């Protein structure tokens, strides 16, 4: 199973907090996995991408929706690629009507936010024999931070992205393993990176 894209956290019926994730990396992983004959469930946030052939797609909007769908699919999964860019925070309240710019003379306002659950950490806590691949986008001291994140979230691998990866067709990534391994892939297409990530399964199982 693969999660992909951003989540959207609504403030009112027409406004939301989200991020720049395009979902491309996750969709490429789903495509590469389906090509290998795997049964693939793709849990996608709001993205404008076509579903790869042979992939079962579940569309979600918010982090809470994604948590429900991910928990359910994880039970039957052997591998999780958690490439979604889950919004860390959501508005405490969603207004039922439009948030109006009342003409009360105030030049400031505040939006109360509450923390979203950590979907990956929640499901990976009891991962058993499943292989779990996390993703991270870091600014500064990326390798050390990503290694710490890998352990904190109980993942087997973490894919460290450069900030340039957001919304781009090409990216440089570093794949870090729980075993301390580190593989740097410079300016590869997301399709090539996806194929390498699907190949982690063979490595995990002692294959070629
Ligand atoms: N993730 C998740 N649920 C969240 C936030 C992140 O499942 N609420 C997953 C992402 O899909 C990714 C990994 O955790 O695979 C790393 O995400 P990141 O946002 O870098 O982690 P954070 O715990 O939010 O760390 P930071 O303190 O750097 O924001």
Short mmCIF file of C-alpha atoms and ligand atoms in Angstrom, two decimals:
data_model
loop_
_atom_site.label_atom_id
_atom_site.label_comp_id
_atom_site.label_asym_id
_atom_site.label_seq_id
_atom_site.Cartn_x
_atom_site.Cartn_y
_atom_site.Cartn_z
CA UNK A 1 0.00 0.00 0.00
CA UNK A 2 1.02 3.54 -0.73
CA UNK A 3 -0.14 6.88 0.64
CA UNK A 4 0.40 9.93 -1.53
CA UNK A 5 -0.25 13.63 -1.90
CA UNK A 6 -1.12 16.29 0.63
CA UNK A 7 -3.97 16.35 3.09
CA UNK A 8 -6.36 19.26 3.26
CA UNK A 9 -7.55 20.67 6.56
CA UNK A 10 -10.62 22.85 6.10
CA UNK A 11 -11.13 26.11 7.96
CA UNK A 12 -14.54 26.80 6.42
CA UNK A 13 -16.38 25.36 3.39
CA UNK A 14 -14.01 27.01 0.90
CA UNK A 15 -10.67 27.48 2.68
CA UNK A 16 -8.08 25.04 3.90
CA UNK A 17 -4.52 24.49 5.12
CA UNK A 18 -2.44 22.23 2.90
CA UNK A 19 0.98 21.93 1.27
CA UNK A 20 2.71 21.74 -2.11
CA UNK A 21 2.90 17.94 -2.43
CA UNK A 22 1.90 16.80 -5.92
CA UNK A 23 1.58 13.11 -5.05
CA UNK A 24 3.84 12.14 -7.98
CA UNK A 25 6.32 10.08 -5.96
CA UNK A 26 3.60 7.95 -4.41
CA UNK A 27 1.79 7.46 -7.71
CA UNK A 28 5.05 6.33 -9.33
CA UNK A 29 5.62 3.83 -6.52
CA UNK A 30 2.08 2.50 -6.99
CA UNK A 31 2.69 2.20 -10.75
CA UNK A 32 6.05 0.42 -10.28
CA UNK A 33 4.57 -1.98 -7.72
CA UNK A 34 1.56 -2.82 -9.92
CA UNK A 35 3.92 -3.48 -12.84
CA UNK A 36 5.64 -6.08 -10.70
CA UNK A 37 2.31 -7.80 -10.22
CA UNK A 38 1.74 -6.63 -6.64
CA UNK A 39 -1.79 -5.92 -5.45
CA UNK A 40 -1.65 -2.20 -4.77
CA UNK A 41 -3.89 0.05 -2.69
CA UNK A 42 -3.17 3.74 -3.16
CA UNK A 43 -4.56 6.13 -0.58
CA UNK A 44 -4.48 9.56 -2.18
CA UNK A 45 -5.03 13.05 -0.84
CA UNK A 46 -6.45 15.68 -3.22
CA UNK A 47 -4.22 15.51 -6.31
CA UNK A 48 -4.75 15.91 -10.04
CA UNK A 49 -3.18 12.63 -11.16
CA UNK A 50 -4.50 9.66 -13.05
CA UNK A 51 -4.72 6.35 -11.25
CA UNK A 52 -1.99 3.98 -12.51
CA UNK A 53 -3.28 0.85 -14.26
CA UNK A 54 -4.21 -2.03 -11.99
CA UNK A 55 -4.12 0.07 -8.80
CA UNK A 56 -7.00 0.29 -6.31
CA UNK A 57 -7.31 3.94 -5.33
CA UNK A 58 -8.98 5.37 -2.24
CA UNK A 59 -9.38 9.15 -2.22
CA UNK A 60 -9.25 11.01 1.07
CA UNK A 61 -9.17 14.66 2.05
CA UNK A 62 -8.03 15.26 5.63
CA UNK A 63 -5.39 13.62 7.83
CA UNK A 64 -8.13 12.08 9.94
CA UNK A 65 -9.70 10.50 6.80
CA UNK A 66 -6.24 9.24 5.78
CA UNK A 67 -5.67 7.73 9.21
CA UNK A 68 -8.91 5.71 8.98
CA UNK A 69 -8.18 4.47 5.43
CA UNK A 70 -4.52 3.70 6.21
CA UNK A 71 -5.30 1.74 9.37
CA UNK A 72 -7.80 -0.38 7.48
CA UNK A 73 -5.57 -1.13 4.46
CA UNK A 74 -2.50 -1.73 6.66
CA UNK A 75 -4.10 -4.80 8.22
CA UNK A 76 -3.92 -6.66 4.90
CA UNK A 77 -0.67 -5.11 3.66
CA UNK A 78 2.87 -6.51 3.43
CA UNK A 79 4.49 -3.17 2.62
CA UNK A 80 3.64 0.46 3.38
CA UNK A 81 5.14 3.38 1.45
CA UNK A 82 4.08 6.44 3.46
CA UNK A 83 4.84 9.18 0.97
CA UNK A 84 1.87 11.39 1.84
CA UNK A 85 2.63 14.88 3.08
CA UNK A 86 0.26 14.81 6.02
CA UNK A 87 -0.62 18.24 7.41
CA UNK A 88 0.74 18.40 10.93
CA UNK A 89 -2.07 20.66 12.16
CA UNK A 90 -5.77 21.14 11.54
CA UNK A 91 -8.10 23.97 12.57
CA UNK A 92 -9.69 23.24 15.93
CA UNK A 93 -13.08 24.16 14.48
CA UNK A 94 -14.37 24.05 10.92
CA UNK A 95 -16.82 26.92 10.41
CA UNK A 96 -20.07 25.85 8.78
CA UNK A 97 -20.41 29.19 6.94
CA UNK A 98 -17.80 31.37 5.28
CA UNK A 99 -15.22 33.01 7.53
CA UNK A 100 -16.07 36.66 6.98
CA UNK A 101 -13.69 39.56 7.08
CA UNK A 102 -15.84 41.55 9.46
CA UNK A 103 -15.17 45.22 9.22
CA UNK A 104 -14.35 45.63 12.90
CA UNK A 105 -11.12 47.53 12.34
CA UNK A 106 -8.89 44.66 13.47
CA UNK A 107 -5.77 43.95 11.35
CA UNK A 108 -5.00 40.65 13.03
CA UNK A 109 -6.74 37.40 13.75
CA UNK A 110 -5.89 33.99 15.13
CA UNK A 111 -6.62 30.50 13.99
CA UNK A 112 -6.56 27.83 16.63
CA UNK A 113 -4.89 24.62 15.46
CA UNK A 114 -4.72 21.16 16.96
CA UNK A 115 -2.15 18.49 16.16
CA UNK A 116 -3.05 15.77 13.70
CA UNK A 117 -2.21 12.18 14.63
CA UNK A 118 1.06 10.77 13.29
CA UNK A 119 -0.42 8.22 10.88
CA UNK A 120 2.84 6.41 10.21
CA UNK A 121 3.86 6.12 13.85
CA UNK A 122 0.35 4.97 14.78
CA UNK A 123 0.21 2.07 12.32
CA UNK A 124 3.92 1.14 12.37
CA UNK A 125 3.92 0.68 16.13
CA UNK A 126 2.46 -2.77 15.55
CA UNK A 127 3.90 -3.49 12.12
CA UNK A 128 4.98 -7.07 12.73
CA UNK A 129 6.78 -8.45 9.65
CA UNK A 130 5.58 -5.67 7.35
CA UNK A 131 8.12 -3.47 5.60
CA UNK A 132 7.51 0.21 6.31
CA UNK A 133 9.06 3.01 4.26
CA UNK A 134 8.87 6.58 5.58
CA UNK A 135 9.63 9.80 3.73
CA UNK A 136 11.13 13.02 5.01
CA UNK A 137 11.89 16.43 3.68
CA UNK A 138 14.42 18.19 5.84
CA UNK A 139 16.19 21.51 5.86
CA UNK A 140 19.63 21.34 7.50
CA UNK A 141 21.31 18.27 9.02
CA UNK A 142 18.91 16.09 7.05
CA UNK A 143 20.63 12.72 7.47
CA UNK A 144 20.76 12.89 11.26
CA UNK A 145 17.18 14.10 11.52
CA UNK A 146 15.92 11.47 9.09
CA UNK A 147 17.72 8.68 10.97
CA UNK A 148 16.10 9.83 14.22
CA UNK A 149 12.70 9.96 12.50
CA UNK A 150 13.16 6.43 11.14
CA UNK A 151 13.61 5.10 14.67
CA UNK A 152 10.94 7.25 16.27
CA UNK A 153 8.34 6.08 13.75
CA UNK A 154 9.47 2.43 13.75
CA UNK A 155 10.11 2.38 9.98
CA UNK A 156 12.57 0.11 8.15
CA UNK A 157 13.62 2.70 5.58
CA UNK A 158 13.37 6.45 5.24
CA UNK A 159 13.63 8.35 1.98
CA UNK A 160 15.19 11.76 2.52
CA UNK A 161 14.16 14.31 -0.09
CA UNK A 162 15.73 17.61 -1.02
CA UNK A 163 13.28 20.50 -0.79
CA UNK A 164 13.57 20.74 -4.59
CA UNK A 165 11.60 17.46 -4.81
CA UNK A 166 8.31 19.20 -4.07
CA UNK A 167 6.12 19.30 -7.13
CA UNK A 168 9.07 18.41 -9.41
CA UNK A 169 9.47 15.57 -11.93
CA UNK A 170 13.11 14.92 -10.92
CA UNK A 171 14.55 14.63 -7.42
CA UNK A 172 17.67 13.73 -5.46
CA UNK A 173 17.02 11.37 -2.59
CA UNK A 174 18.98 9.54 0.08
CA UNK A 175 17.61 6.17 1.17
CA UNK A 176 18.51 5.39 4.76
CA UNK A 177 18.06 1.94 6.26
CA UNK A 178 17.41 0.82 9.81
CA UNK A 179 20.62 -1.21 9.38
CA UNK A 180 22.58 2.07 9.04
CA UNK A 181 22.90 1.82 5.25
CA UNK A 182 22.80 4.97 3.12
CA UNK A 183 22.24 5.19 -0.63
CA UNK A 184 22.36 8.53 -2.42
CA UNK A 185 20.52 8.86 -5.74
CA UNK A 186 21.26 12.10 -7.56
CA UNK A 187 18.75 13.78 -9.93
CA UNK A 188 16.75 10.68 -10.78
CA UNK A 189 13.30 10.70 -12.28
CA UNK A 190 10.59 9.85 -9.79
CA UNK A 191 9.84 6.72 -11.85
CA UNK A 192 13.46 5.51 -11.43
CA UNK A 193 13.41 6.30 -7.71
CA UNK A 194 10.09 4.46 -7.40
CA UNK A 195 11.58 1.35 -9.02
CA UNK A 196 14.50 1.47 -6.55
CA UNK A 197 12.08 1.80 -3.64
CA UNK A 198 9.99 -1.16 -4.77
CA UNK A 199 13.30 -3.05 -5.02
CA UNK A 200 13.88 -2.52 -1.28
CA UNK A 201 11.50 -5.41 -0.74
CA UNK A 202 13.97 -7.81 -2.42
CA UNK A 203 16.76 -6.46 -0.26
CA UNK A 204 14.68 -6.87 2.86
CA UNK A 205 13.91 -10.44 1.90
CA UNK A 206 17.53 -11.20 1.05
CA UNK A 207 16.93 -11.24 -2.71
CA UNK A 208 19.11 -9.72 -5.45
N1 LIG B 1 3.66 11.45 8.76
C1 LIG B 1 2.47 10.85 9.16
N2 LIG B 1 1.57 11.57 9.88
C2 LIG B 1 1.82 12.85 10.23
C3 LIG B 1 3.03 13.47 9.83
C4 LIG B 1 3.92 12.74 9.08
O1 LIG B 1 2.25 9.68 8.86
N3 LIG B 1 0.92 13.52 10.93
C5 LIG B 1 4.63 10.65 7.99
C6 LIG B 1 4.91 11.16 6.59
O2 LIG B 1 4.03 10.60 5.65
C7 LIG B 1 6.34 10.72 6.36
C8 LIG B 1 6.96 10.75 7.75
O3 LIG B 1 5.87 10.69 8.66
O4 LIG B 1 6.43 9.40 5.88
C9 LIG B 1 7.81 11.95 8.06
O5 LIG B 1 7.04 13.09 8.04
P1 LIG B 1 7.54 14.50 8.64
O6 LIG B 1 6.47 15.51 8.37
O7 LIG B 1 8.90 14.77 8.17
O8 LIG B 1 7.59 14.13 10.18
P2 LIG B 1 7.18 14.94 11.46
O9 LIG B 1 6.96 13.91 12.51
O10 LIG B 1 6.06 15.88 11.16
O11 LIG B 1 8.52 15.70 11.80
P3 LIG B 1 8.90 17.27 11.88
O12 LIG B 1 9.11 17.49 13.34
O13 LIG B 1 10.18 17.36 11.10
O14 LIG B 1 7.77 18.07 11.32
#
